[in-house]
Amino acid sequence: MSTLRFKAVEEALKRAPVDATTPGKMPSEYFGKYVFNRSQMSKYLSKETMEIVLDAIDSGTTLNRDIADHVAAGMKMWAVEMGATHYTHWFQPLTEGTAEKHDSFIDYSDGQRNNIIERFSGKLLAQQEPDASSFPSGGIRNTFEARGYTAWDPSSPAFIIDETLCIPTVFISYTGEALDYKTPLLKALSATDNAAVDVCKLFYPDVKKVYSFLGWEQEYFLVDKSLYYARPDLILTERTLLGHESAKNQQLEDHYFGAIPPRVGSFMQEVEHEAYKYGIPLKTCHNEVAPNQFELAPIFGETNLAVDQNLLIMSLMHRIADKHNFKLLLHEKPFAGVNGSGKHNNWSLCTDTGIGLFTPGKNSHENLLFVTFLVNTLYAVYKNNALLKASIMSANNAHRLGANEAPPAIISVFLGKQISAVLDKLENSSEDDEISVDELKKMKLGVAHIPEVLIDNTDRNRTSPFAFTGNRFEYRAVGSSANCSSAMTALNSVVAAQLIEFKKEINKKTEKGMKMEKAIYETLRHYIKESKAIRFEGNGYSEEWKEEAAKRGIDCETSVPLIYDSYTTAQSVEMFESLGVLNEKELHARNEVKWETYAKKIQIEGRVLGDLCLNHIIPVATEYQSMLLDNLYKIKTVFDKDKIEKLSWEGAAIIEEIAEHISAINRNVHDMVEARKVANKIEDAREKAIAYHDTVEVYFSKIRYHVDKLELIVDNRMWTLPKYRELLFIS
Ligand code: ADP
Ligand code: MG
């Protein structure tokens, strides 16, 4: 009989909510308490230093060593007063999550090594050389010369966690190539800023800076800790590789509207308080569609900072979940048959003068600016739809896309009825029309009349991977465990490159004597015509859309290793290089890492699946089968021939069914292992990943099918793995 499973269920059922540690104050009194933010800086830095640092943050100027020394002194004083004893450069390697190497502040104060003091210099603040050999580099950095260094990013404030001062940094190889997510993101944001300012100046010459904003919505599952530890697949792969759907799952949609379970409420309360201490402005926490699935979202902020805050909150959530006797699942698809978890990236651009570039304006001039940015984004997404898909793709996310209420692995743009109508009218207005801005109203383009309701997001299509939602785009294809940098680097880059092209086109036309407005309209009209294929207002979850998208020439590739190829096409390389975001060598190296990661993930899943089948499923099924056989024999000894026929036919059929499933599992596991052996011999990372995708992963669903059938047949008391109804409905 299974004991661990039933013990786990018992423990989970007995649990009471764990009290949330709450500061007992209003958030405004402790918001950003652990962050060396502007208000702390003003207390610990001289006025001059402060001004130079703020200028560096706002305009990206470089800080010299002297200033770094001043900042380090102030930062250390603040950190020590807050109880910090260590410091670390906090960076984002190409694996998931963040990395850090802790050093103590202590040092000898004198040559005789008599006195210990706390020391922290500008040099230590600005640059570090972690032993980086174990982080993936895609061959850029050989392990024998493990030199990579981290360098301070002053635009994201330092913070204290567990008595350690964490300093956000970029991570670069000794030869200058990016080994992390942050470096290209910062470059992409700067490219967007420059390109967008140039375009804004056509309308408003006083614009000096354009900010990229990100508001992420983090979805996640919580599973009781004891149940989690009774599932080796969850422990080792963060998803259930086996498990029959629960008789009831999300079809009634009662979880979405239901009350938050008390244990979860307590967890959320604590997450909220901790987030506030770290200056993360959490705004909403609520249930999601699937049972035991939830979401939280902050007020949006500058993209680089928002990315860091997302990474920080993911790690805070892990430890707070643990305290509340839960395990946090950030995997994109922990459970088959119910919704997966995404991380919608709400993205917009805004000028330093306060103009939201995706916000419909109040007059025709503002609206032309709005349409300009909207159409350029549309065109950029159209031209780079395959690349954008590559930026959000992973072994995990591949399970989510195209399954249960998730966007398909096809990028399309939803604009909504009104904006679509505006673009249609614009497209169909005559080429020869001399269109001045003031004539907008006369032409009834509708641009000047976009009603305010749009801003309320009433027109929504939840099935679109990239949707316009009134004043921003919502990039919904991003996965819940992802570092948003990947998607944000790609998106900001393609839009920056497009805006540069647009500006060139306008210059060309106006230099030939065309009026500015006409030049803009003509160019936009051309873009609208060209990019039509990317616009889709229908149901993105439908099968018809897949066919239609293929006809339209939108990228429909579903094999993860092949999707990554979009990063190294001539078009992508040209685009990233021209912006200075990533060079060809970096792009190739990063793909190597992606392919390696993909192959490793599938390899681990394959091993766990094989082990579970051989050690859990088959022994239990065989045992149950023996019981039935035993029973059948006994029936035969007790009853006469006529009765046996009547009484035992079902037993025999079940025995046969079990035998068939067992042999199918055995055969498929055996074949999968053989396929793995072949794949493992392949040296080339891309070829290996393709082999894992094409020849290994294909067995997962075949094996699972038979296991899940057995789960329905075998005696519940014998089944060792907690079932979906237990994992999903106990909280
Ligand atoms: P919904 O679930 O309806 O999409 P939420 O309120 O859960 O809405 O999340 C919306 C997210 O979008 C929040 O993080 C919010 O701060 C963010 N957001 C709102 N306006 C903008 C904007 N102009 N730019 C970027 N993000 C935005
Ligand atoms: Mg949303």
Short mmCIF file of N, CA, C and O in Angstrom, two decimals, residues 171-259:
data_model
loop_
_atom_site.label_atom_id
_atom_site.label_comp_id
_atom_site.label_asym_id
_atom_site.label_seq_id
_atom_site.Cartn_x
_atom_site.Cartn_y
_atom_site.Cartn_z
N PHE A 171 26.81 41.27 -16.65
CA PHE A 171 27.79 40.18 -16.59
C PHE A 171 28.37 40.01 -18.00
O PHE A 171 27.64 39.67 -18.93
N ILE A 172 29.65 40.28 -18.10
CA ILE A 172 30.29 40.36 -19.43
C ILE A 172 31.54 39.50 -19.44
O ILE A 172 32.20 39.35 -18.40
N SER A 173 31.86 38.93 -20.59
CA SER A 173 33.09 38.14 -20.68
C SER A 173 34.29 39.09 -20.70
O SER A 173 34.15 40.29 -20.93
N TYR A 174 35.46 38.51 -20.47
CA TYR A 174 36.66 39.34 -20.41
C TYR A 174 36.89 40.06 -21.74
O TYR A 174 37.48 41.12 -21.79
N THR A 175 36.39 39.47 -22.82
CA THR A 175 36.57 40.09 -24.13
C THR A 175 35.39 40.99 -24.53
O THR A 175 35.28 41.42 -25.67
N GLY A 176 34.49 41.21 -23.57
CA GLY A 176 33.45 42.21 -23.79
C GLY A 176 32.10 41.71 -24.28
O GLY A 176 31.18 42.49 -24.45
N GLU A 177 31.95 40.39 -24.48
CA GLU A 177 30.65 39.90 -24.94
C GLU A 177 29.69 39.74 -23.75
O GLU A 177 30.10 39.38 -22.66
N ALA A 178 28.43 39.98 -24.03
CA ALA A 178 27.41 39.86 -22.97
C ALA A 178 27.20 38.40 -22.61
O ALA A 178 27.03 37.55 -23.49
N LEU A 179 27.21 38.11 -21.31
CA LEU A 179 26.95 36.73 -20.85
C LEU A 179 25.65 36.67 -20.07
O LEU A 179 25.38 35.70 -19.38
N ASP A 180 24.88 37.74 -20.16
CA ASP A 180 23.69 37.82 -19.31
C ASP A 180 22.50 38.37 -20.09
O ASP A 180 22.58 38.60 -21.30
N TYR A 181 21.40 38.59 -19.37
CA TYR A 181 20.20 39.16 -19.98
C TYR A 181 20.19 40.69 -19.90
O TYR A 181 19.56 41.36 -20.69
N LYS A 182 20.85 41.22 -18.88
CA LYS A 182 20.72 42.66 -18.64
C LYS A 182 21.47 43.51 -19.66
O LYS A 182 20.96 44.55 -20.09
N THR A 183 22.66 43.06 -20.07
CA THR A 183 23.48 43.88 -20.97
C THR A 183 22.73 44.22 -22.26
O THR A 183 22.58 45.41 -22.59
N PRO A 184 22.23 43.22 -23.00
CA PRO A 184 21.52 43.59 -24.23
C PRO A 184 20.25 44.38 -23.96
O PRO A 184 19.86 45.22 -24.77
N LEU A 185 19.61 44.13 -22.82
CA LEU A 185 18.39 44.87 -22.51
C LEU A 185 18.71 46.36 -22.39
O LEU A 185 18.02 47.21 -22.97
N LEU A 186 19.75 46.68 -21.63
CA LEU A 186 20.11 48.09 -21.44
C LEU A 186 20.43 48.74 -22.80
O LEU A 186 20.05 49.87 -23.06
N LYS A 187 21.10 47.98 -23.66
CA LYS A 187 21.45 48.53 -24.98
C LYS A 187 20.19 48.72 -25.83
O LYS A 187 20.06 49.70 -26.55
N ALA A 188 19.27 47.76 -25.75
CA ALA A 188 18.03 47.87 -26.52
C ALA A 188 17.19 49.06 -26.04
O ALA A 188 16.59 49.77 -26.84
N LEU A 189 17.17 49.25 -24.72
CA LEU A 189 16.38 50.36 -24.19
C LEU A 189 16.97 51.69 -24.63
O LEU A 189 16.24 52.64 -24.95
N SER A 190 18.29 51.76 -24.67
CA SER A 190 18.93 52.98 -25.11
C SER A 190 18.68 53.21 -26.60
O SER A 190 18.43 54.34 -27.04
N ALA A 191 18.69 52.14 -27.39
CA ALA A 191 18.41 52.27 -28.83
C ALA A 191 16.98 52.75 -29.04
O ALA A 191 16.71 53.61 -29.90
N THR A 192 16.04 52.22 -28.26
CA THR A 192 14.64 52.65 -28.38
C THR A 192 14.50 54.11 -28.02
O THR A 192 13.80 54.87 -28.69
N ASP A 193 15.16 54.48 -26.94
CA ASP A 193 15.13 55.87 -26.48
C ASP A 193 15.58 56.78 -27.63
O ASP A 193 14.85 57.69 -28.04
N ASN A 194 16.74 56.52 -28.19
CA ASN A 194 17.28 57.38 -29.25
C ASN A 194 16.38 57.43 -30.46
O ASN A 194 16.07 58.50 -30.99
N ALA A 195 15.96 56.25 -30.91
CA ALA A 195 15.15 56.20 -32.13
C ALA A 195 13.80 56.86 -31.92
O ALA A 195 13.30 57.58 -32.79
N ALA A 196 13.19 56.63 -30.75
CA ALA A 196 11.86 57.18 -30.49
C ALA A 196 11.93 58.70 -30.31
O ALA A 196 11.05 59.43 -30.77
N VAL A 197 12.99 59.18 -29.67
CA VAL A 197 13.14 60.63 -29.51
C VAL A 197 13.22 61.28 -30.89
O VAL A 197 12.56 62.28 -31.16
N ASP A 198 13.99 60.70 -31.77
CA ASP A 198 14.13 61.24 -33.13
C ASP A 198 12.78 61.36 -33.83
O ASP A 198 12.53 62.34 -34.52
N VAL A 199 11.95 60.36 -33.67
CA VAL A 199 10.63 60.40 -34.31
C VAL A 199 9.72 61.40 -33.59
O VAL A 199 8.99 62.17 -34.24
N CYS A 200 9.79 61.43 -32.26
CA CYS A 200 8.96 62.37 -31.50
C CYS A 200 9.26 63.81 -31.90
O CYS A 200 8.37 64.66 -31.92
N LYS A 201 10.52 64.06 -32.19
CA LYS A 201 10.94 65.42 -32.53
C LYS A 201 10.24 65.95 -33.79
O LYS A 201 10.14 67.15 -33.99
N LEU A 202 9.76 65.05 -34.63
CA LEU A 202 8.99 65.49 -35.80
C LEU A 202 7.71 66.19 -35.34
O LEU A 202 7.14 67.00 -36.05
N PHE A 203 7.27 65.80 -34.16
CA PHE A 203 6.00 66.34 -33.65
C PHE A 203 6.22 67.34 -32.52
O PHE A 203 5.59 68.37 -32.46
N TYR A 204 7.11 66.98 -31.62
CA TYR A 204 7.38 67.81 -30.44
C TYR A 204 8.89 67.96 -30.27
O TYR A 204 9.54 67.08 -29.70
N PRO A 205 9.46 69.07 -30.75
CA PRO A 205 10.91 69.23 -30.72
C PRO A 205 11.51 69.22 -29.30
O PRO A 205 12.71 69.01 -29.15
N ASP A 206 10.68 69.43 -28.30
CA ASP A 206 11.24 69.51 -26.94
C ASP A 206 11.44 68.15 -26.27
O ASP A 206 11.97 68.07 -25.16
N VAL A 207 11.06 67.05 -26.91
CA VAL A 207 11.22 65.73 -26.29
C VAL A 207 12.70 65.35 -26.24
O VAL A 207 13.40 65.42 -27.24
N LYS A 208 13.19 64.97 -25.05
CA LYS A 208 14.61 64.64 -24.91
C LYS A 208 14.83 63.17 -24.60
O LYS A 208 15.92 62.63 -24.76
N LYS A 209 13.81 62.52 -24.04
CA LYS A 209 13.99 61.13 -23.67
C LYS A 209 12.68 60.37 -23.81
O LYS A 209 11.60 60.91 -23.56
N VAL A 210 12.80 59.12 -24.24
CA VAL A 210 11.61 58.26 -24.27
C VAL A 210 11.89 57.05 -23.39
O VAL A 210 12.92 56.37 -23.54
N TYR A 211 11.00 56.81 -22.45
CA TYR A 211 11.13 55.67 -21.53
C TYR A 211 10.33 54.49 -22.05
O TYR A 211 9.25 54.65 -22.61
N SER A 212 10.88 53.32 -21.84
CA SER A 212 10.14 52.10 -22.13
C SER A 212 9.58 51.62 -20.79
O SER A 212 10.32 51.53 -19.81
N PHE A 213 8.29 51.36 -20.76
CA PHE A 213 7.67 50.91 -19.51
C PHE A 213 7.23 49.46 -19.60
O PHE A 213 6.78 48.99 -20.66
N LEU A 214 7.33 48.78 -18.50
CA LEU A 214 6.89 47.38 -18.43
C LEU A 214 6.06 47.17 -17.17
O LEU A 214 6.45 47.56 -16.07
N GLY A 215 4.90 46.55 -17.37
CA GLY A 215 4.09 46.10 -16.23
C GLY A 215 3.85 44.62 -16.43
O GLY A 215 3.12 44.23 -17.33
N TRP A 216 4.50 43.78 -15.62
CA TRP A 216 4.34 42.33 -15.82
C TRP A 216 3.22 41.80 -14.93
O TRP A 216 2.96 42.32 -13.86
N GLU A 217 2.58 40.76 -15.41
CA GLU A 217 1.57 40.08 -14.59
C GLU A 217 2.09 38.67 -14.37
O GLU A 217 2.22 37.90 -15.31
N GLN A 218 2.41 38.36 -13.14
CA GLN A 218 3.05 37.07 -12.83
C GLN A 218 2.01 36.04 -12.40
O GLN A 218 1.37 36.18 -11.37
N GLU A 219 1.88 34.99 -13.20
CA GLU A 219 0.99 33.88 -12.82
C GLU A 219 1.82 32.78 -12.17
O GLU A 219 2.99 32.60 -12.50
N TYR A 220 1.19 32.04 -11.27
CA TYR A 220 1.92 30.97 -10.57
C TYR A 220 0.94 29.98 -9.96
O TYR A 220 -0.25 30.28 -9.79
N PHE A 221 1.45 28.81 -9.64
CA PHE A 221 0.67 27.81 -8.90
C PHE A 221 1.27 27.64 -7.52
O PHE A 221 2.49 27.80 -7.33
N LEU A 222 0.44 27.29 -6.56
CA LEU A 222 0.93 26.89 -5.24
C LEU A 222 0.47 25.45 -5.00
O LEU A 222 -0.68 25.11 -5.27
N VAL A 223 1.40 24.63 -4.50
CA VAL A 223 1.07 23.24 -4.19
C VAL A 223 1.53 22.99 -2.76
O VAL A 223 2.60 23.46 -2.36
N ASP A 224 0.73 22.27 -2.02
CA ASP A 224 1.14 21.97 -0.65
C ASP A 224 2.50 21.27 -0.64
O ASP A 224 2.76 20.37 -1.45
N LYS A 225 3.31 21.68 0.31
CA LYS A 225 4.69 21.19 0.36
C LYS A 225 4.78 19.66 0.45
O LYS A 225 5.59 19.02 -0.23
N SER A 226 3.96 19.06 1.30
CA SER A 226 4.05 17.60 1.48
C SER A 226 3.67 16.86 0.20
O SER A 226 4.30 15.87 -0.17
N LEU A 227 2.63 17.36 -0.47
CA LEU A 227 2.22 16.72 -1.72
C LEU A 227 3.29 16.87 -2.78
O LEU A 227 3.58 15.95 -3.54
N TYR A 228 3.89 18.05 -2.81
CA TYR A 228 4.97 18.32 -3.76
C TYR A 228 6.11 17.31 -3.58
O TYR A 228 6.59 16.72 -4.55
N TYR A 229 6.49 17.08 -2.33
CA TYR A 229 7.62 16.18 -2.09
C TYR A 229 7.28 14.71 -2.34
O TYR A 229 8.17 13.87 -2.35
N ALA A 230 6.00 14.43 -2.53
CA ALA A 230 5.64 13.06 -2.89
C ALA A 230 5.58 12.88 -4.41
O ALA A 230 5.19 11.82 -4.90
N ARG A 231 5.95 13.92 -5.15
CA ARG A 231 5.94 13.85 -6.62
C ARG A 231 7.36 14.12 -7.13
O ARG A 231 7.76 15.27 -7.33
N PRO A 232 8.12 13.05 -7.41
CA PRO A 232 9.49 13.25 -7.90
C PRO A 232 9.56 14.11 -9.17
O PRO A 232 10.53 14.83 -9.38
N ASP A 233 8.52 14.02 -10.01
CA ASP A 233 8.56 14.83 -11.24
C ASP A 233 8.48 16.33 -10.93
O ASP A 233 9.17 17.13 -11.54
N LEU A 234 7.66 16.70 -9.93
CA LEU A 234 7.59 18.12 -9.56
C LEU A 234 8.93 18.57 -8.98
O LEU A 234 9.43 19.65 -9.29
N ILE A 235 9.50 17.74 -8.13
CA ILE A 235 10.77 18.12 -7.50
C ILE A 235 11.85 18.33 -8.56
O ILE A 235 12.59 19.30 -8.53
N LEU A 236 11.92 17.43 -9.52
CA LEU A 236 13.05 17.44 -10.45
C LEU A 236 12.79 18.20 -11.75
O LEU A 236 13.74 18.63 -12.41
N THR A 237 11.54 18.35 -12.12
CA THR A 237 11.29 19.04 -13.41
C THR A 237 10.29 20.19 -13.28
O THR A 237 10.01 20.86 -14.26
N GLU A 238 9.75 20.39 -12.10
CA GLU A 238 8.76 21.45 -11.84
C GLU A 238 7.45 21.27 -12.60
O GLU A 238 6.64 22.18 -12.66
N ARG A 239 7.28 20.11 -13.25
CA ARG A 239 5.97 19.87 -13.85
C ARG A 239 5.59 18.41 -13.65
O ARG A 239 6.47 17.56 -13.41
N THR A 240 4.30 18.14 -13.75
CA THR A 240 3.86 16.75 -13.62
C THR A 240 4.00 16.09 -14.99
O THR A 240 3.43 16.56 -15.96
N LEU A 241 4.80 15.03 -15.03
CA LEU A 241 4.99 14.33 -16.30
C LEU A 241 3.89 13.30 -16.51
O LEU A 241 3.70 12.78 -17.60
N LEU A 242 3.20 13.00 -15.41
CA LEU A 242 2.13 12.00 -15.41
C LEU A 242 0.97 12.54 -14.60
O LEU A 242 1.12 13.45 -13.81
N GLY A 243 -0.17 11.92 -14.75
CA GLY A 243 -1.30 12.32 -13.93
C GLY A 243 -2.54 12.49 -14.78
O GLY A 243 -2.54 13.27 -15.74
N HIS A 244 -3.58 11.74 -14.44
CA HIS A 244 -4.82 11.86 -15.18
C HIS A 244 -5.55 13.10 -14.71
O HIS A 244 -5.49 13.46 -13.54
N GLU A 245 -6.20 13.75 -15.65
CA GLU A 245 -7.01 14.91 -15.30
C GLU A 245 -7.96 14.59 -14.16
O GLU A 245 -8.49 13.48 -14.11
N SER A 246 -8.19 15.56 -13.32
CA SER A 246 -9.17 15.38 -12.25
C SER A 246 -10.57 15.43 -12.89
O SER A 246 -10.76 16.09 -13.91
N ALA A 247 -11.52 14.71 -12.27
CA ALA A 247 -12.88 14.68 -12.84
C ALA A 247 -13.43 16.09 -12.98
O ALA A 247 -14.11 16.44 -13.92
N LYS A 248 -13.09 16.92 -12.01
CA LYS A 248 -13.44 18.33 -12.11
C LYS A 248 -12.13 19.09 -12.15
O LYS A 248 -11.24 18.83 -11.35
N ASN A 249 -11.98 19.98 -13.10
CA ASN A 249 -10.81 20.86 -13.01
C ASN A 249 -11.24 22.31 -13.10
O ASN A 249 -11.73 22.85 -12.13
N GLN A 250 -11.12 22.93 -14.28
CA GLN A 250 -11.46 24.35 -14.31
C GLN A 250 -12.71 24.66 -15.11
O GLN A 250 -13.00 25.81 -15.36
N GLN A 251 -13.47 23.58 -15.48
CA GLN A 251 -14.56 23.84 -16.41
C GLN A 251 -15.64 24.76 -15.85
O GLN A 251 -16.30 25.46 -16.58
N LEU A 252 -15.81 24.77 -14.54
CA LEU A 252 -16.85 25.63 -13.96
C LEU A 252 -16.34 27.06 -13.74
O LEU A 252 -17.10 27.94 -13.38
N GLU A 253 -15.06 27.25 -13.95
CA GLU A 253 -14.43 28.57 -13.75
C GLU A 253 -14.73 29.15 -12.39
O GLU A 253 -14.79 30.36 -12.19
N ASP A 254 -14.97 28.27 -11.41
CA ASP A 254 -15.34 28.77 -10.09
C ASP A 254 -14.14 29.27 -9.29
O ASP A 254 -14.26 30.06 -8.38
N HIS A 255 -12.95 28.81 -9.68
CA HIS A 255 -11.78 29.27 -8.93
C HIS A 255 -11.49 30.74 -9.20
O HIS A 255 -11.18 31.51 -8.31
N TYR A 256 -11.64 31.14 -10.48
CA TYR A 256 -11.33 32.52 -10.88
C TYR A 256 -12.16 33.52 -10.07
O TYR A 256 -11.67 34.55 -9.66
N PHE A 257 -13.43 33.17 -9.87
CA PHE A 257 -14.31 34.11 -9.19
C PHE A 257 -14.38 33.85 -7.68
O PHE A 257 -14.93 34.63 -6.94
N GLY A 258 -13.81 32.73 -7.27
CA GLY A 258 -13.98 32.33 -5.88
C GLY A 258 -13.12 33.12 -4.91
O GLY A 258 -12.26 33.91 -5.29
N ALA A 259 -13.38 32.88 -3.63
CA ALA A 259 -12.60 33.54 -2.58
C ALA A 259 -11.21 32.93 -2.53
O ALA A 259 -11.02 31.77 -2.86
#
